[in-house]
């Protein structure tokens, strides 16, 4: 290895490779592979600087200028308008790092065939000279060498002391700057366009959450103002003589409806007349947010000269720069692999639905257990405590299944054999997000649309394993159960998960610094020049937290899941936008500090949009319309209250002005069941009664559904149809009213194309200029 023997303080190394010096059985083989890989780099005229310590060896890598000159020539100097440009190579620093990283991962060395044959249980075959015959095998690349521990890591260096990196630390990656606008242009110059687009989108999303949070607060305050005056809450609190059927059998007691007075009041906070308005508002908000973001994105990429950027062209140019004789990597498709992917996805979704059912069983069993508790506090709130602990179990399953989902999604993604990393990332995004969506929302879907509707009736309950009855809704509705589940999961995701996300790299960085070699040991010296100035910088970057190609994907996923909570089922939780807004204010600075101070520098990636995440957000917007319509129609008691108010209540038959039109609603919504008709011999020892009440619309004699049930059922169906069509129409009108791309951006693109074509013709039009004579046959009359 040729080492630099001159002070190289002015050389900025593109990337650093790190290897472990620990002695192992195959240490010589690893050293040989390492030597051959570095030799390939030297053949491409890369500069390599080696710093060897007791446990680690660092290799600084710097590419020759001709690589970037080829890049400029092939892509017509895409960085010509850049500010932070390397004067030597006329390319942006992020472009330089990206190109070198690409080439390093394309370097190939031959595999150790002897090792391969012995691994496969075969003896190496000697040729007629007694040498081992090489067996055809795919060459090894940098990713393979890292897996084989030939190299430990590869990363670009943080610009800590000067330039853009220092500026970002001073005015962006600090908690005191939490209320200031993000320097998106500087983020782009340091981390590349992909990271800049993420922070631009996150900032825009946070700004747009502010009006949604305000409306949610107004809806919540509306319910709070009517907290004590609600007619339904009053009736429940005064229903001392209304005896409800037991929540479980055979040991659960009968109970008075007035025992759940507080629960009924809390329900009214989230299930009131403002719920419908807020659900429609959030559906329109989601559309306006995405349309305005598309406009902002178009402006940003236009300023970055990436509006017409072609990723395939860029990828092909880098391939040709690395190897002009490279073969084109063709698109591939296999029906067998596609079938396996469908089967794999179906199995995973079935597992997640099974986990949701397991949580249901847990809640059913724990409700029985808490109802029989010796503590009055637990016994009186058995159903609520079961719901809350069920939400905690749900969160634990989310944490566990996230790791499982990632492994399975990556395996299924590799079956598709994606051609480029972007294609791989898109395929992985679709699968992993689908798994995560079902992991997060399958239990919520059950609570919203199935809880209390498939449990049967007294005397004919649906039971799990023939023993435990399914849960019932509270007489005031099921929406509070959905609220509790959403609130607990969302709060834990935004507090505990973020705490771990920040604390983990912080503790790792501090621990690595603590383990660092003391000063004076293992130093590398130049002849007569003292300690090597690169060593400390490379060591400090190495101690930072590891990043990988999907690190930014994880940040996007976290925010898109939050966006799902903010829009889907938001009718049950109007404070969700407020929680998201407060979380994002902290999240932006947390990510900034983590990326600049605690983690190694991400390899910059060029992009002019969010990729497939935009389609995911649009799909969530459609799901939000459907789910919120169903929540209002099915989960909420909005429709039954309207039907009672105008068809069955005191205001339906006469023009009464001195009475609340919902008077008698609770008694009307409860059916009567005779104790003698229970499946087992149950008596109300505490109450002298012959019947009990339960939430449903059934006839008292044969327990069949009443006419009012079918009336409400038809109204719910009609509401869903009307609500979704109206909101979808509003979404389309909003999307049409707010164009995706500003006209100024389109005009700038047209002007740029015109200038490029004129430059190709080497002709500058002017009022006094004449058309070339050779063009006369092609010109219209009057211009010749």
mmCIF file of N, CA and C in Angstrom, residues 359-441:
data_model
loop_
_atom_site.group_PDB
_atom_site.id
_atom_site.type_symbol
_atom_site.label_atom_id
_atom_site.label_comp_id
_atom_site.label_asym_id
_atom_site.label_seq_id
_atom_site.Cartn_x
_atom_site.Cartn_y
_atom_site.Cartn_z
ATOM 1 N N UNK A 359 -55.557 -9.669 20.837
ATOM 2 C CA UNK A 359 -55.779 -8.516 21.712
ATOM 3 C C UNK A 359 -57.234 -8.457 22.151
ATOM 4 N N UNK A 360 -58.155 -8.827 21.251
ATOM 5 C CA UNK A 360 -59.575 -8.883 21.607
ATOM 6 C C UNK A 360 -59.797 -9.904 22.717
ATOM 7 N N UNK A 361 -59.186 -11.078 22.566
ATOM 8 C CA UNK A 361 -59.318 -12.119 23.593
ATOM 9 C C UNK A 361 -58.748 -11.623 24.919
ATOM 10 N N UNK A 362 -57.611 -10.944 24.846
ATOM 11 C CA UNK A 362 -57.011 -10.406 26.065
ATOM 12 C C UNK A 362 -57.983 -9.465 26.763
ATOM 13 N N UNK A 363 -58.600 -8.571 26.010
ATOM 14 C CA UNK A 363 -59.513 -7.609 26.612
ATOM 15 C C UNK A 363 -60.730 -8.292 27.205
ATOM 16 N N UNK A 364 -61.241 -9.306 26.529
ATOM 17 C CA UNK A 364 -62.408 -10.032 27.037
ATOM 18 C C UNK A 364 -62.077 -10.721 28.356
ATOM 19 N N UNK A 365 -60.943 -11.426 28.357
ATOM 20 C CA UNK A 365 -60.553 -12.157 29.569
ATOM 21 C C UNK A 365 -60.261 -11.191 30.715
ATOM 22 N N UNK A 366 -59.553 -10.094 30.429
ATOM 23 C CA UNK A 366 -59.201 -9.153 31.483
ATOM 24 C C UNK A 366 -60.431 -8.404 32.000
ATOM 25 N N UNK A 367 -61.424 -8.195 31.159
ATOM 26 C CA UNK A 367 -62.658 -7.574 31.640
ATOM 27 C C UNK A 367 -63.311 -8.445 32.700
ATOM 28 N N UNK A 368 -63.362 -9.745 32.455
ATOM 29 C CA UNK A 368 -63.918 -10.681 33.444
ATOM 30 C C UNK A 368 -63.082 -10.649 34.726
ATOM 31 N N UNK A 369 -61.760 -10.658 34.554
ATOM 32 C CA UNK A 369 -60.857 -10.670 35.711
ATOM 33 C C UNK A 369 -61.010 -9.398 36.549
ATOM 34 N N UNK A 370 -61.038 -8.242 35.885
ATOM 35 C CA UNK A 370 -61.158 -6.989 36.623
ATOM 36 C C UNK A 370 -62.531 -6.847 37.267
ATOM 37 N N UNK A 371 -63.568 -7.373 36.625
ATOM 38 C CA UNK A 371 -64.912 -7.278 37.185
ATOM 39 C C UNK A 371 -65.012 -8.030 38.508
ATOM 40 N N UNK A 372 -64.225 -9.067 38.661
ATOM 41 C CA UNK A 372 -64.246 -9.876 39.868
ATOM 42 C C UNK A 372 -63.182 -9.454 40.880
ATOM 43 N N UNK A 373 -62.546 -8.306 40.652
ATOM 44 C CA UNK A 373 -61.488 -7.846 41.535
ATOM 45 C C UNK A 373 -62.054 -7.439 42.900
ATOM 46 N N UNK A 374 -61.214 -7.524 43.929
ATOM 47 C CA UNK A 374 -61.613 -7.110 45.272
ATOM 48 C C UNK A 374 -61.544 -5.600 45.449
ATOM 49 N N UNK A 375 -60.861 -4.905 44.549
ATOM 50 C CA UNK A 375 -60.753 -3.455 44.631
ATOM 51 C C UNK A 375 -61.955 -2.810 43.945
ATOM 52 N N UNK A 376 -62.644 -1.965 44.686
ATOM 53 C CA UNK A 376 -63.828 -1.318 44.125
ATOM 54 C C UNK A 376 -63.478 -0.456 42.926
ATOM 55 N N UNK A 377 -62.336 0.243 43.000
ATOM 56 C CA UNK A 377 -61.942 1.126 41.906
ATOM 57 C C UNK A 377 -61.781 0.352 40.600
ATOM 58 N N UNK A 378 -61.107 -0.807 40.648
ATOM 59 C CA UNK A 378 -60.893 -1.621 39.448
ATOM 60 C C UNK A 378 -62.208 -2.267 39.017
ATOM 61 N N UNK A 379 -62.966 -2.769 39.971
ATOM 62 C CA UNK A 379 -64.201 -3.469 39.616
ATOM 63 C C UNK A 379 -65.200 -2.535 38.938
ATOM 64 N N UNK A 380 -65.290 -1.307 39.410
ATOM 65 C CA UNK A 380 -66.246 -0.363 38.827
ATOM 66 C C UNK A 380 -65.805 0.146 37.464
ATOM 67 N N UNK A 381 -64.513 0.065 37.175
ATOM 68 C CA UNK A 381 -63.999 0.552 35.887
ATOM 69 C C UNK A 381 -63.329 -0.577 35.116
ATOM 70 N N UNK A 382 -63.872 -1.765 35.244
ATOM 71 C CA UNK A 382 -63.239 -2.952 34.652
ATOM 72 C C UNK A 382 -63.096 -2.827 33.147
ATOM 73 N N UNK A 383 -64.144 -2.371 32.473
ATOM 74 C CA UNK A 383 -64.101 -2.299 31.012
ATOM 75 C C UNK A 383 -63.092 -1.254 30.540
ATOM 76 N N UNK A 384 -63.059 -0.091 31.195
ATOM 77 C CA UNK A 384 -62.118 0.970 30.804
ATOM 78 C C UNK A 384 -60.674 0.540 31.028
ATOM 79 N N UNK A 385 -60.401 -0.114 32.165
ATOM 80 C CA UNK A 385 -59.033 -0.568 32.444
ATOM 81 C C UNK A 385 -58.616 -1.642 31.451
ATOM 82 N N UNK A 386 -59.553 -2.508 31.084
ATOM 83 C CA UNK A 386 -59.233 -3.537 30.088
ATOM 84 C C UNK A 386 -58.889 -2.908 28.739
ATOM 85 N N UNK A 387 -59.632 -1.849 28.385
ATOM 86 C CA UNK A 387 -59.340 -1.152 27.129
ATOM 87 C C UNK A 387 -57.961 -0.507 27.181
ATOM 88 N N UNK A 388 -57.607 0.115 28.293
ATOM 89 C CA UNK A 388 -56.318 0.800 28.408
ATOM 90 C C UNK A 388 -55.153 -0.190 28.402
ATOM 91 N N UNK A 389 -55.278 -1.269 29.162
ATOM 92 C CA UNK A 389 -54.201 -2.265 29.143
ATOM 93 C C UNK A 389 -54.116 -2.954 27.790
ATOM 94 N N UNK A 390 -55.264 -3.106 27.115
ATOM 95 C CA UNK A 390 -55.237 -3.659 25.758
ATOM 96 C C UNK A 390 -54.489 -2.768 24.797
ATOM 97 N N UNK A 391 -54.619 -1.439 24.991
ATOM 98 C CA UNK A 391 -53.869 -0.504 24.150
ATOM 99 C C UNK A 391 -52.369 -0.631 24.411
ATOM 100 N N UNK A 392 -51.978 -0.852 25.669
ATOM 101 C CA UNK A 392 -50.558 -1.054 25.971
ATOM 102 C C UNK A 392 -50.036 -2.326 25.317
ATOM 103 N N UNK A 393 -50.835 -3.393 25.365
ATOM 104 C CA UNK A 393 -50.439 -4.637 24.694
ATOM 105 C C UNK A 393 -50.317 -4.401 23.192
ATOM 106 N N UNK A 394 -51.225 -3.614 22.644
ATOM 107 C CA UNK A 394 -51.181 -3.281 21.217
ATOM 108 C C UNK A 394 -49.873 -2.565 20.878
ATOM 109 N N UNK A 395 -49.462 -1.629 21.723
ATOM 110 C CA UNK A 395 -48.213 -0.912 21.470
ATOM 111 C C UNK A 395 -47.014 -1.856 21.515
ATOM 112 N N UNK A 396 -47.021 -2.789 22.447
ATOM 113 C CA UNK A 396 -45.919 -3.750 22.536
ATOM 114 C C UNK A 396 -45.858 -4.615 21.278
ATOM 115 N N UNK A 397 -47.008 -5.032 20.771
ATOM 116 C CA UNK A 397 -47.013 -5.821 19.529
ATOM 117 C C UNK A 397 -46.506 -4.992 18.353
ATOM 118 N N UNK A 398 -46.769 -3.685 18.372
ATOM 119 C CA UNK A 398 -46.257 -2.818 17.300
ATOM 120 C C UNK A 398 -44.730 -2.801 17.323
ATOM 121 N N UNK A 399 -44.152 -2.670 18.513
ATOM 122 C CA UNK A 399 -42.694 -2.630 18.640
ATOM 123 C C UNK A 399 -42.083 -3.940 18.146
ATOM 124 N N UNK A 400 -42.672 -5.053 18.518
ATOM 125 C CA UNK A 400 -42.118 -6.354 18.131
ATOM 126 C C UNK A 400 -42.308 -6.606 16.642
ATOM 127 N N UNK A 401 -43.524 -6.363 16.145
ATOM 128 C CA UNK A 401 -43.819 -6.680 14.749
ATOM 129 C C UNK A 401 -43.094 -5.753 13.788
ATOM 130 N N UNK A 402 -42.703 -4.568 14.234
ATOM 131 C CA UNK A 402 -41.940 -3.677 13.358
ATOM 132 C C UNK A 402 -40.648 -4.333 12.912
ATOM 133 N N UNK A 403 -39.968 -5.008 13.834
ATOM 134 C CA UNK A 403 -38.722 -5.706 13.485
ATOM 135 C C UNK A 403 -38.998 -6.891 12.567
ATOM 136 N N UNK A 404 -40.058 -7.624 12.840
ATOM 137 C CA UNK A 404 -40.405 -8.772 11.989
ATOM 138 C C UNK A 404 -40.821 -8.298 10.600
ATOM 139 N N UNK A 405 -41.639 -7.253 10.547
ATOM 140 C CA UNK A 405 -42.120 -6.735 9.267
ATOM 141 C C UNK A 405 -40.973 -6.278 8.377
ATOM 142 N N UNK A 406 -39.963 -5.664 8.965
ATOM 143 C CA UNK A 406 -38.828 -5.179 8.182
ATOM 144 C C UNK A 406 -38.094 -6.337 7.506
ATOM 145 N N UNK A 407 -37.845 -7.402 8.266
ATOM 146 C CA UNK A 407 -37.118 -8.548 7.704
ATOM 147 C C UNK A 407 -37.923 -9.199 6.585
ATOM 148 N N UNK A 408 -39.212 -9.412 6.819
ATOM 149 C CA UNK A 408 -40.048 -10.076 5.816
ATOM 150 C C UNK A 408 -40.205 -9.199 4.580
ATOM 151 N N UNK A 409 -40.424 -7.899 4.776
ATOM 152 C CA UNK A 409 -40.583 -6.992 3.639
ATOM 153 C C UNK A 409 -39.326 -6.945 2.783
ATOM 154 N N UNK A 410 -38.147 -6.936 3.414
ATOM 155 C CA UNK A 410 -36.899 -6.915 2.653
ATOM 156 C C UNK A 410 -36.716 -8.212 1.878
ATOM 157 N N UNK A 411 -37.057 -9.335 2.489
ATOM 158 C CA UNK A 411 -36.930 -10.621 1.789
ATOM 159 C C UNK A 411 -37.859 -10.674 0.573
ATOM 160 N N UNK A 412 -39.105 -10.236 0.747
ATOM 161 C CA UNK A 412 -40.051 -10.238 -0.373
ATOM 162 C C UNK A 412 -39.619 -9.250 -1.444
ATOM 163 N N UNK A 413 -39.026 -8.138 -1.016
ATOM 164 C CA UNK A 413 -38.547 -7.139 -1.974
ATOM 165 C C UNK A 413 -37.430 -7.708 -2.838
ATOM 166 N N UNK A 414 -36.519 -8.454 -2.234
ATOM 167 C CA UNK A 414 -35.408 -9.036 -2.993
ATOM 168 C C UNK A 414 -35.882 -10.079 -3.994
ATOM 169 N N UNK A 415 -37.037 -10.695 -3.735
ATOM 170 C CA UNK A 415 -37.570 -11.666 -4.692
ATOM 171 C C UNK A 415 -37.934 -11.006 -6.015
ATOM 172 N N UNK A 416 -38.252 -9.722 -5.967
ATOM 173 C CA UNK A 416 -38.633 -9.005 -7.186
ATOM 174 C C UNK A 416 -37.436 -8.620 -8.042
ATOM 175 N N UNK A 417 -36.232 -8.745 -7.495
ATOM 176 C CA UNK A 417 -35.003 -8.407 -8.206
ATOM 177 C C UNK A 417 -35.067 -6.999 -8.801
ATOM 178 N N UNK A 418 -35.189 -5.980 -7.948
ATOM 179 C CA UNK A 418 -35.282 -4.604 -8.462
ATOM 180 C C UNK A 418 -34.010 -4.199 -9.199
ATOM 181 N N UNK A 419 -34.169 -3.378 -10.215
ATOM 182 C CA UNK A 419 -33.041 -2.987 -11.070
ATOM 183 C C UNK A 419 -32.177 -1.918 -10.418
ATOM 184 N N UNK A 420 -32.779 -0.948 -9.779
ATOM 185 C CA UNK A 420 -32.030 0.147 -9.158
ATOM 186 C C UNK A 420 -32.400 0.232 -7.678
ATOM 187 N N UNK A 421 -31.624 1.027 -6.952
ATOM 188 C CA UNK A 421 -31.922 1.187 -5.532
ATOM 189 C C UNK A 421 -33.265 1.886 -5.336
ATOM 190 N N UNK A 422 -33.587 2.861 -6.174
ATOM 191 C CA UNK A 422 -34.871 3.551 -6.048
ATOM 192 C C UNK A 422 -36.027 2.581 -6.244
ATOM 193 N N UNK A 423 -35.907 1.703 -7.226
ATOM 194 C CA UNK A 423 -36.943 0.701 -7.440
ATOM 195 C C UNK A 423 -37.052 -0.234 -6.237
ATOM 196 N N UNK A 424 -35.907 -0.594 -5.679
ATOM 197 C CA UNK A 424 -35.906 -1.445 -4.487
ATOM 198 C C UNK A 424 -36.549 -0.721 -3.307
ATOM 199 N N UNK A 425 -36.228 0.548 -3.153
ATOM 200 C CA UNK A 425 -36.787 1.323 -2.055
ATOM 201 C C UNK A 425 -38.296 1.461 -2.191
ATOM 202 N N UNK A 426 -38.781 1.684 -3.410
ATOM 203 C CA UNK A 426 -40.217 1.802 -3.626
ATOM 204 C C UNK A 426 -40.939 0.493 -3.323
ATOM 205 N N UNK A 427 -40.385 -0.614 -3.804
ATOM 206 C CA UNK A 427 -40.997 -1.915 -3.531
ATOM 207 C C UNK A 427 -41.004 -2.214 -2.039
ATOM 208 N N UNK A 428 -39.890 -1.925 -1.393
ATOM 209 C CA UNK A 428 -39.798 -2.150 0.043
ATOM 210 C C UNK A 428 -40.776 -1.250 0.795
ATOM 211 N N UNK A 429 -40.926 -0.013 0.356
ATOM 212 C CA UNK A 429 -41.833 0.925 1.014
ATOM 213 C C UNK A 429 -43.270 0.419 0.986
ATOM 214 N N UNK A 430 -43.714 -0.048 -0.176
ATOM 215 C CA UNK A 430 -45.095 -0.527 -0.304
ATOM 216 C C UNK A 430 -45.349 -1.695 0.651
ATOM 217 N N UNK A 431 -44.440 -2.647 0.682
ATOM 218 C CA UNK A 431 -44.646 -3.844 1.512
ATOM 219 C C UNK A 431 -44.535 -3.504 2.995
ATOM 220 N N UNK A 432 -43.479 -2.794 3.357
ATOM 221 C CA UNK A 432 -43.268 -2.511 4.773
ATOM 222 C C UNK A 432 -44.363 -1.614 5.323
ATOM 223 N N UNK A 433 -44.769 -0.597 4.550
ATOM 224 C CA UNK A 433 -45.839 0.272 5.038
ATOM 225 C C UNK A 433 -47.154 -0.489 5.152
ATOM 226 N N UNK A 434 -47.429 -1.373 4.207
ATOM 227 C CA UNK A 434 -48.658 -2.174 4.297
ATOM 228 C C UNK A 434 -48.661 -2.999 5.579
ATOM 229 N N UNK A 435 -47.530 -3.645 5.869
ATOM 230 C CA UNK A 435 -47.432 -4.429 7.101
ATOM 231 C C UNK A 435 -47.592 -3.539 8.329
ATOM 232 N N UNK A 436 -46.918 -2.394 8.316
ATOM 233 C CA UNK A 436 -46.992 -1.495 9.459
ATOM 234 C C UNK A 436 -48.394 -0.920 9.628
ATOM 235 N N UNK A 437 -49.058 -0.637 8.528
ATOM 236 C CA UNK A 437 -50.416 -0.090 8.601
ATOM 237 C C UNK A 437 -51.347 -1.088 9.283
ATOM 238 N N UNK A 438 -51.280 -2.351 8.879
ATOM 239 C CA UNK A 438 -52.142 -3.355 9.496
ATOM 240 C C UNK A 438 -51.732 -3.599 10.948
ATOM 241 N N UNK A 439 -50.433 -3.525 11.241
ATOM 242 C CA UNK A 439 -49.986 -3.698 12.616
ATOM 243 C C UNK A 439 -50.548 -2.608 13.514
ATOM 244 N N UNK A 440 -50.551 -1.374 13.028
ATOM 245 C CA UNK A 440 -51.019 -0.249 13.825
ATOM 246 C C UNK A 440 -52.540 -0.166 13.886
ATOM 247 N N UNK A 441 -53.225 -0.509 12.801
ATOM 248 C CA UNK A 441 -54.642 -0.165 12.690
ATOM 249 C C UNK A 441 -55.598 -1.355 12.725
#
